[in-house]
Amino acid sequence: MLFHNQVAEMATGEGKTLSAVLAAYLSVLSGRKVHIITANDYLAQRDSIWMKPLFEKLGCSVGLLQTGQPMPERQAAYRCDVLYATASALIFDYLSDNGLIASPEQRLQQGLDFAIVDEADSVLIDEARTPFAISGRKDSDLSLYTTLHKPVREVHKLQADYVGQLEQSVAEMLASGSAEHPELGRKCFLIQQADPNNERLQEWLMESSVRRKLEEFVEKAEGSPLLLAELHNQGFYSINPRDHSIQLSDSCQEQFAKLLGHSLVIPDLPAQIARLEKSAHSDEEKQRRREALSTEMEAIASQLNVINQLIKAYALYRRDVEYIVRDSEIVLVDTNTGRLLPGRHFADGLHQAIELKEQLRMSPESQTLAETTIQNFIRQYKYLGGMTGTARIDADEFLGTYKLDVIPIPPHKKCIRRYHPDLHFMGHAAKMNRIVADIQQVHAQGRPILVGTSSVQESEQVSARLTALGLAHTVLNAKNHSREAAIIAQAGQRGAITIATSMAGRGTDIKLAPESVALGGLHIIGTTRYYLRRLDEQLLGRSARQGDPGSIQFYVSLEDDLIKESKLSVARYMQFFQAADPGAHNLLVNKVVAEAQEKFSGYYHGARRQLVAFDNVVATQRLQIFAMRNDIIDGHMTVEQLLEEQLREVQAAGQSCLDWFTHTFPISFEQTPENTPAALIEIYRSAIGQAAAQLGFEKQAFDQLVLLGNLDASWRDYITALGVLKEGAQLQSYAQTDPVVAFSNQSAKMFIQFLEQYRTNVCKRVFPTLALIRRQSHRRN
């Protein structure tokens, strides 16, 4: 089935690694190279070592890609019949091949024939929420960050004071017994939008009457756009924690306008240019004013962006949750899996803002040189198959995005895992006390325990509690991920306690010691239900493998991020908790958890769908540019070809080819040539030939210098412009306009203009490039 565009759902330990060999060998026999894609470098290396002897007995060569591998080794690996690699390694090499290299000899990949994706849900779903990009250093002035840092911190402090006043008001209402006060819901809403993680608000929301008032007000506000706009204008800024957007209030904008000396309202550029075009100004004056308007807009947009990123750094992004600091650098954390994302950076200046917040040296801003999504990369393979233990939950997305059917494979031994009902708590503290008590109890029995936590922060909290009790344990989180395999391998020993984020053990067997089997196997403790049900399934899949015994217990409190951020109504369940013993099981809370997970699943799926919808628009343009770039490198595209296209267009427009030619090229004529493309191209060919003979260069190398340099520079600027266009299109959704359609229509026009401008720029750069070569030649001589 791997050979026929399907995902095999196979439980851990059921032979996925070996199954991939059978499908890969069949593909090699058909003359196709195979890429076996794994979730990380360790698994790629392990599986290649394990399977290499078998492949070699079958007559197949095996290659391996690893982070930091030298170029000759990478090229040799790609020449093999079967290649083990991560998706990121393959994608970055693809982008390098099509966006960075300058000669055919530097090319790595030799076509995309057949891919077998191990841990397909992790690779094709979890990693598919952000694009992959190769970036280069951008010549930019970082002083704007330092200039705005202090005023942003002051605004952040003013926001904290504003929230403090709201807290005091709510506290007074509750102290006076005014839980039914008509302003209570409004005040709580204002705190929530000003500081979504406010701890006092979370405590108050444990009271059913307070939560009910907030939920009633939210429903009222969402039904009134005018009221919602008025609320968002309170304080200094409002935060949407789900899409990480910031909206500055009028008073906040006024403060920054005083500091900067001008308004922060971005001018309506299209309208101003339309008025300018109708004016009586000369063409030169119109062009000068267009450039001035564009410069003004870019300056304001840059200032707004830096302000927004600095506010996000302080108000939204938390150390040891969304990122960690390692070796004086910011390293991103995948909040779904807990894995580090080395080499990736927060975009649009957020990375520099967080560095400034953490008092680190700011890294240079980067500019995207080439980018794609995992969806549009993977879909270029002619054949595709996948394997994972948790595929059915996302079966619709596998089919809709990748045209992959999910086929469940029954286990060869019956699963005897014991499922304990979830234990539910009002607050986080009560839940944590019960978790630690249960760890002590199970540990006393000698059973191994794996504690699955939701973040680095929570894993360290549990660790601190166990350390205080003198319980030996091991922690696996994003800070020590390099020891993952070794830690997980020991997690099945008698009495072992392993604390891990949801990254734990994907693709790594937890082998039980014989005495652990006799004691009941590995016991899993889930300190919360994750945002996605699939992550719950992955955690419980760590125990009871291949017929071994095992058990699972989840703990949920109404203060868990899953419950808080879902904004589902839970007020009606609070009376139950107030009457019940801590840790009671409530079927209604199970329902809330299921609804919350479904809500987040829909949100993440929607984000991936929108990402790929926008990228689908760009993909056609990107592939055309990549094809042009490869044609240039391979010598199949010349300046003469572009010149001929340009002259044909001038002629078709009824204009003089000769006038355009003499305006573009500083070539003198002994006699006036024919006003035809063919005659003018011959003149150009003769001029370049004479220059090549005098200066000693090859025409193909000259063409590549002119064509490639201009294409790369223009494409970088175009990618940046597309980013701005996409942001604008997304804002149009508030005006009931489909943002993807708006983006598609506008980018199509932009791309036509891009190609036309590229042709013009190439023609204009021919003789300045010749002049540069001549100066360099004089220096050498």
PDB file of C-alpha atoms in Angstrom, residues 668-675:
ATOM      1  CA  SER A 668      26.488  54.364 -31.725  1.00  0.00           C
ATOM      2  CA  PHE A 669      25.689  53.670 -35.409  1.00  0.00           C
ATOM      3  CA  GLU A 670      27.597  54.638 -38.501  1.00  0.00           C
ATOM      4  CA  GLN A 671      24.302  54.511 -40.317  1.00  0.00           C
ATOM      5  CA  THR A 672      20.753  54.191 -39.050  1.00  0.00           C
ATOM      6  CA  PRO A 673      19.812  50.491 -38.822  1.00  0.00           C
ATOM      7  CA  GLU A 674      16.510  48.942 -39.805  1.00  0.00           C
ATOM      8  CA  ASN A 675      13.735  49.467 -37.317  1.00  0.00           C
TER       9      ASN A 675
END
